[in-house]
Amino acid sequence: MYRFLLTPRWWGINLFVVLAIPFCVFMGTWQLGRFEDRVQSHEQAEKQPDPSTRAAKPLDELLPVDKVTSGRPAMATGTYGDQFLVPGRELDDRQGFYVLNLLRTEGGKALPVVRGWLPGSASGARVPAAPQGVVTVTGDLQASENIHSDGVDARGGLPEGQLGMISAAALVNLVDYDVYDAWVTLPEAEAGGTGGAMKPVPAAAPAGSGLDLKAFQNLGYTGEWFVFAGFVLFMWFRLVRREAEAVRDVALGLVPEAGPEGGPEDGEAGPEDSRPEAGPEGAGASEGEAAAQDLAGRTPETAQGS
């Protein structure tokens, strides 16, 4: 009954099923592993002390920024240079903007320093001036932003003096000196009251270390891939069952088997076989029937006249 599984058409179906199910299982397992890694990173981050409570270290010792060094206090010495406003940033459920200054260090590279946050629009805003002279700043280290970071404006077209994304890639076209691929945010208002009107910007958790929406997306994708694998197997069984039922019906004579040209098999009467054969006897019988019908259709007067 199941010999049809060895036909060329079913070889193609079987090959697809054999390849599709392991692929779906592999992708589901991979997505589940991504979710488990995020859960493990989240648990490790909770067990470790708050990065901002650790002793500050020189900036160069904490680079490049990773999950371990993100949020650690970093020290850098230099003079403040170019200033940019970063619009569209939310703090305490209010819209505002960051005040960012580039700290020109002794090595020549500049470190982006977020001095604080102010409410309102960045266009035409008046901000406190940065400290003059050589200063040493200590701020929480952060990795450069990307297009997926919260609050980033990657559309471009911002007014002069405004910045949509805090990253070396975005600043390299605005200044003529090298910029660190990192930035720091000051945990407290600047000394001397210079930044007293600004609110400190809290450091963000390192990317991929928390149970955020993306982590649960990985869990959702896991379920989808396993559902796909089950659906492929279900459809295969359904097709096999339907084909087996068709073969059984033919074997029991419930459905006539199709001949070579799609007609009934030999020995079965077709529509044309029920008609009389066109032989000499058949022709004579037909002529007699026609004469009888002619006589029956005449009236008595017509018969006498003839």
Coordinates of C-alpha atoms in Angstrom, one line a residue:
M1 CA 0.0 0.0 0.0
Y2 CA 2.8 2.4 0.8
R3 CA 4.9 1.6 -2.3
F4 CA 3.9 5.0 -3.6
L5 CA 6.5 6.5 -1.2
L6 CA 9.2 5.2 -3.6
T7 CA 7.9 7.1 -6.6
P8 CA 9.9 10.2 -7.8
R9 CA 7.3 12.6 -6.7
W10 CA 7.4 11.3 -3.1
W11 CA 11.2 11.2 -3.1
G12 CA 11.1 15.0 -3.5
I13 CA 8.6 15.3 -0.7
N14 CA 10.5 13.0 1.6
L15 CA 13.8 14.8 0.9
F16 CA 12.2 18.2 1.8
V17 CA 10.9 16.8 5.1
V18 CA 14.2 15.2 6.0
L19 CA 16.0 18.5 5.5
A20 CA 13.3 20.9 6.9
I21 CA 12.8 19.2 10.3
P22 CA 16.5 19.2 11.4
F23 CA 16.9 22.7 10.2
C24 CA 13.9 24.0 12.2
V25 CA 15.1 22.1 15.3
F26 CA 18.6 23.5 14.9
M27 CA 17.3 27.1 14.6
G28 CA 15.0 26.7 17.6
T29 CA 17.9 25.3 19.7
W30 CA 20.1 28.2 18.6
Q31 CA 17.5 30.8 19.6
L32 CA 17.0 29.0 22.9
G33 CA 20.7 29.1 23.5
R34 CA 20.7 32.9 22.9
F35 CA 17.9 33.3 25.5
E36 CA 19.8 31.2 28.0
D37 CA 22.9 33.2 27.5
R38 CA 21.0 36.4 28.3
V39 CA 19.5 34.9 31.4
Q40 CA 23.0 33.8 32.6
S41 CA 24.4 37.2 31.9
H42 CA 21.6 38.8 33.8
E43 CA 22.1 36.6 36.8
Q44 CA 25.9 37.3 36.8
A45 CA 25.3 41.0 36.5
E46 CA 23.0 40.9 39.6
K47 CA 25.6 39.0 41.6
Q48 CA 28.3 41.4 40.9
P49 CA 28.6 44.7 42.7
D50 CA 27.3 47.9 41.1
P51 CA 30.0 49.0 38.6
S52 CA 29.7 52.6 39.7
T53 CA 30.7 51.7 43.3
R54 CA 34.1 50.3 42.2
A55 CA 37.3 52.3 42.3
A56 CA 37.9 54.6 39.3
K57 CA 40.6 53.6 36.9
P58 CA 42.3 55.4 34.1
L59 CA 40.4 55.4 30.9
D60 CA 42.9 53.5 28.8
E61 CA 42.9 50.6 31.3
L62 CA 39.2 50.0 30.8
L63 CA 39.1 50.0 27.0
P64 CA 37.6 48.5 24.9
V65 CA 34.2 48.7 26.6
D66 CA 32.6 45.3 27.2
K67 CA 30.1 43.8 29.6
V68 CA 32.6 43.9 32.4
T69 CA 33.9 47.4 32.0
S70 CA 30.6 49.0 31.0
G71 CA 29.5 51.3 33.9
R72 CA 32.9 51.3 35.6
P73 CA 34.2 54.7 36.7
A74 CA 36.8 56.0 34.4
M75 CA 39.2 58.9 34.8
A76 CA 40.6 61.2 32.2
T77 CA 42.4 64.5 32.2
G78 CA 42.3 67.2 29.6
T79 CA 40.6 70.4 28.5
Y80 CA 37.0 70.7 27.3
G81 CA 36.6 71.6 23.6
D82 CA 33.7 71.3 21.2
Q83 CA 30.2 71.1 22.6
F84 CA 27.2 69.3 21.2
L85 CA 23.5 69.0 22.2
V86 CA 21.9 65.5 21.9
P87 CA 18.2 66.0 21.4
G88 CA 15.3 63.6 22.0
R89 CA 16.6 62.1 25.2
E90 CA 14.1 61.1 28.0
L91 CA 14.8 61.3 31.7
D92 CA 12.2 60.8 34.5
D93 CA 9.5 60.5 31.8
R94 CA 10.3 64.0 30.5
Q95 CA 11.7 64.9 27.1
G96 CA 15.0 66.8 26.9
F97 CA 18.5 66.7 25.6
Y98 CA 22.0 65.8 26.7
V99 CA 24.8 68.3 27.0
L100 CA 28.0 66.7 25.6
N101 CA 31.5 68.1 25.5
L102 CA 34.6 66.6 24.0
L103 CA 37.5 66.4 26.5
R104 CA 40.8 66.8 24.7
T105 CA 43.1 64.5 26.6
E106 CA 46.9 64.7 26.9
G107 CA 47.3 62.0 24.3
G108 CA 45.4 64.1 21.6
K109 CA 42.3 62.0 21.4
A110 CA 39.0 63.4 22.7
L111 CA 36.6 61.7 25.1
P112 CA 32.9 62.5 24.8
V113 CA 31.6 63.6 28.2
V114 CA 27.9 63.9 28.9
R115 CA 27.8 66.6 31.5
G116 CA 24.1 66.4 32.2
W117 CA 20.5 66.6 30.9
L118 CA 18.2 69.5 30.5
P119 CA 14.4 69.5 29.7
G120 CA 12.9 71.0 26.7
S121 CA 14.1 71.5 23.1
A122 CA 17.7 71.6 22.1
S123 CA 17.1 74.3 19.5
G124 CA 18.1 77.7 20.8
A125 CA 18.7 76.3 24.3
R126 CA 21.1 78.0 26.7
V127 CA 23.3 75.6 28.6
P128 CA 25.9 76.1 31.4
A129 CA 29.4 76.6 30.1
A130 CA 32.0 73.9 30.6
P131 CA 34.8 74.4 33.1
Q132 CA 37.9 76.1 31.8
G133 CA 41.4 74.9 31.9
V134 CA 42.8 71.4 32.6
V135 CA 40.3 69.2 34.5
T136 CA 40.1 65.6 35.6
V137 CA 36.7 64.0 35.1
T138 CA 35.5 60.8 36.6
G139 CA 32.5 59.3 34.8
D140 CA 30.7 56.0 34.3
L141 CA 32.1 54.4 31.1
Q142 CA 29.6 53.6 28.3
A143 CA 30.0 51.9 24.9
S144 CA 29.4 53.9 21.8
E145 CA 25.7 54.1 20.7
N146 CA 24.3 52.5 17.6
I147 CA 21.1 52.8 15.6
H148 CA 19.4 50.3 18.0
S149 CA 20.2 52.4 21.1
D150 CA 17.3 54.1 22.9
G151 CA 16.8 57.7 21.9
V152 CA 19.2 57.6 18.9
D153 CA 18.2 59.8 15.9
A154 CA 19.9 58.2 12.9
R155 CA 17.9 60.2 10.3
G156 CA 20.4 63.0 10.1
G157 CA 19.6 66.6 9.1
L158 CA 20.0 68.0 12.6
P159 CA 20.8 71.6 13.1
E160 CA 24.5 72.6 13.5
G161 CA 25.8 71.9 17.0
Q162 CA 23.4 68.9 17.6
L163 CA 24.2 65.2 17.5
G164 CA 21.9 62.3 17.0
M165 CA 24.1 59.5 18.2
I166 CA 27.0 59.4 20.7
S167 CA 29.7 57.5 18.9
A168 CA 33.1 58.0 17.3
A169 CA 31.6 57.2 13.9
A170 CA 29.1 60.1 14.2
L171 CA 31.7 62.6 15.6
V172 CA 34.5 61.8 13.1
N173 CA 32.8 63.9 10.5
L174 CA 32.2 66.8 12.9
V175 CA 35.7 67.3 14.4
D176 CA 39.2 67.2 13.0
Y177 CA 40.8 65.1 15.7
D178 CA 40.5 61.5 16.9
V179 CA 37.7 60.5 19.3
Y180 CA 37.6 57.5 21.7
D181 CA 35.2 54.8 20.8
A182 CA 33.4 55.3 24.2
W183 CA 31.9 58.0 26.3
V184 CA 31.4 58.8 30.0
T185 CA 28.5 60.3 31.9
L186 CA 29.1 62.4 35.0
P187 CA 27.3 60.8 38.0
E188 CA 27.0 64.2 39.8
A189 CA 26.6 67.8 38.9
E190 CA 29.9 69.6 38.2
A191 CA 31.7 71.2 41.1
G192 CA 31.4 75.0 41.5
G193 CA 27.8 75.1 40.3
T194 CA 28.7 75.2 36.6
G195 CA 26.3 72.4 35.9
G196 CA 24.0 72.8 38.8
A197 CA 21.0 73.3 36.5
M198 CA 21.6 70.0 34.7
K199 CA 20.6 66.5 35.9
P200 CA 23.2 63.7 35.9
V201 CA 22.4 61.0 33.3
P202 CA 22.5 57.5 34.8
A203 CA 24.7 54.9 33.1
A204 CA 22.8 52.3 31.0
A205 CA 23.2 48.6 31.5
P206 CA 25.5 46.9 28.9
A207 CA 23.8 45.7 25.8
G208 CA 22.8 42.0 26.0
S209 CA 23.2 41.7 29.7
G210 CA 19.5 42.1 30.8
L211 CA 16.2 40.4 30.2
D212 CA 15.0 43.0 27.8
L213 CA 12.4 42.7 25.0
K214 CA 15.0 41.3 22.6
A215 CA 15.7 38.4 25.0
F216 CA 12.1 37.4 25.1
Q217 CA 12.0 37.7 21.3
N218 CA 14.6 35.0 21.2
L219 CA 12.3 32.8 23.4
G220 CA 9.4 33.5 21.0
Y221 CA 11.5 32.6 18.0
T222 CA 12.4 29.3 19.7
G223 CA 8.7 28.4 19.9
E224 CA 8.1 29.4 16.3
W225 CA 10.9 27.2 14.9
F226 CA 9.7 24.1 16.9
V227 CA 6.1 24.8 15.7
F228 CA 7.4 24.9 12.1
A229 CA 9.1 21.5 12.6
G230 CA 5.8 20.0 14.0
F231 CA 3.8 21.5 11.1
V232 CA 6.1 20.0 8.5
L233 CA 5.8 16.5 10.1
F234 CA 2.0 16.9 10.5
M235 CA 1.5 17.8 6.8
W236 CA 3.7 14.9 5.7
F237 CA 1.6 12.4 7.7
R238 CA -1.6 14.0 6.3
L239 CA -0.4 13.6 2.7
V240 CA 0.7 10.0 3.3
R241 CA -2.6 9.2 4.8
R242 CA -4.6 10.7 1.9
E243 CA -2.5 8.9 -0.7
A244 CA -2.8 5.6 1.2
E245 CA -6.6 6.0 1.3
A246 CA -6.7 6.7 -2.4
V247 CA -4.7 3.5 -3.1
R248 CA -6.9 1.5 -0.9
D249 CA -10.1 2.7 -2.6
V250 CA -8.7 1.7 -5.9
A251 CA -7.8 -1.7 -4.6
L252 CA -11.3 -2.2 -3.3
G253 CA -12.9 -1.1 -6.6
L254 CA -14.5 1.9 -5.0
V255 CA -12.8 4.1 -7.6
P256 CA -12.2 2.9 -11.2
E257 CA -8.6 2.8 -12.1
A258 CA -7.6 5.2 -14.8
G259 CA -6.5 3.6 -18.1
P260 CA -3.5 4.7 -20.1
E261 CA -5.5 7.6 -21.7
G262 CA -7.6 8.4 -18.6
G263 CA -10.6 6.2 -19.7
P264 CA -12.0 3.1 -18.1
E265 CA -10.0 -0.1 -18.2
D266 CA -10.6 -2.8 -20.8
G267 CA -13.8 -4.9 -20.1
E268 CA -15.8 -2.0 -18.8
A269 CA -18.6 -0.6 -20.9
G270 CA -18.3 3.0 -21.9
P271 CA -20.9 5.4 -23.2
E272 CA -20.2 4.5 -26.8
D273 CA -20.4 0.7 -26.2
S274 CA -24.1 0.9 -25.4
R275 CA -25.1 2.1 -28.9
P276 CA -26.1 -0.6 -31.5
E277 CA -23.4 -1.7 -33.9
A278 CA -23.5 -0.2 -37.4
G279 CA -23.8 -3.5 -39.4
P280 CA -26.1 -4.6 -42.3
E281 CA -28.7 -6.0 -39.9
G282 CA -28.6 -3.0 -37.8
A283 CA -29.1 -0.8 -40.9
G284 CA -32.2 -2.9 -41.9
A285 CA -33.8 -2.7 -38.5
S286 CA -33.4 1.1 -38.5
E287 CA -35.1 1.4 -41.9
G288 CA -38.1 -0.7 -40.7
E289 CA -38.5 1.4 -37.6
A290 CA -38.5 4.5 -39.8
A291 CA -41.3 3.1 -42.1
A292 CA -43.5 2.1 -39.1
Q293 CA -43.2 5.6 -37.7
D294 CA -44.2 7.1 -41.0
L295 CA -47.4 5.0 -41.3
A296 CA -48.3 5.7 -37.7
G297 CA -48.1 9.4 -38.4
R298 CA -50.5 9.5 -41.4
T299 CA -54.3 10.3 -41.1
P300 CA -57.0 8.1 -42.6
E301 CA -57.7 10.6 -45.4
T302 CA -54.0 10.7 -46.3
A303 CA -53.9 6.9 -46.3
Q304 CA -56.8 6.6 -48.8
G305 CA -55.4 9.2 -51.0
S306 CA -52.2 7.3 -51.3

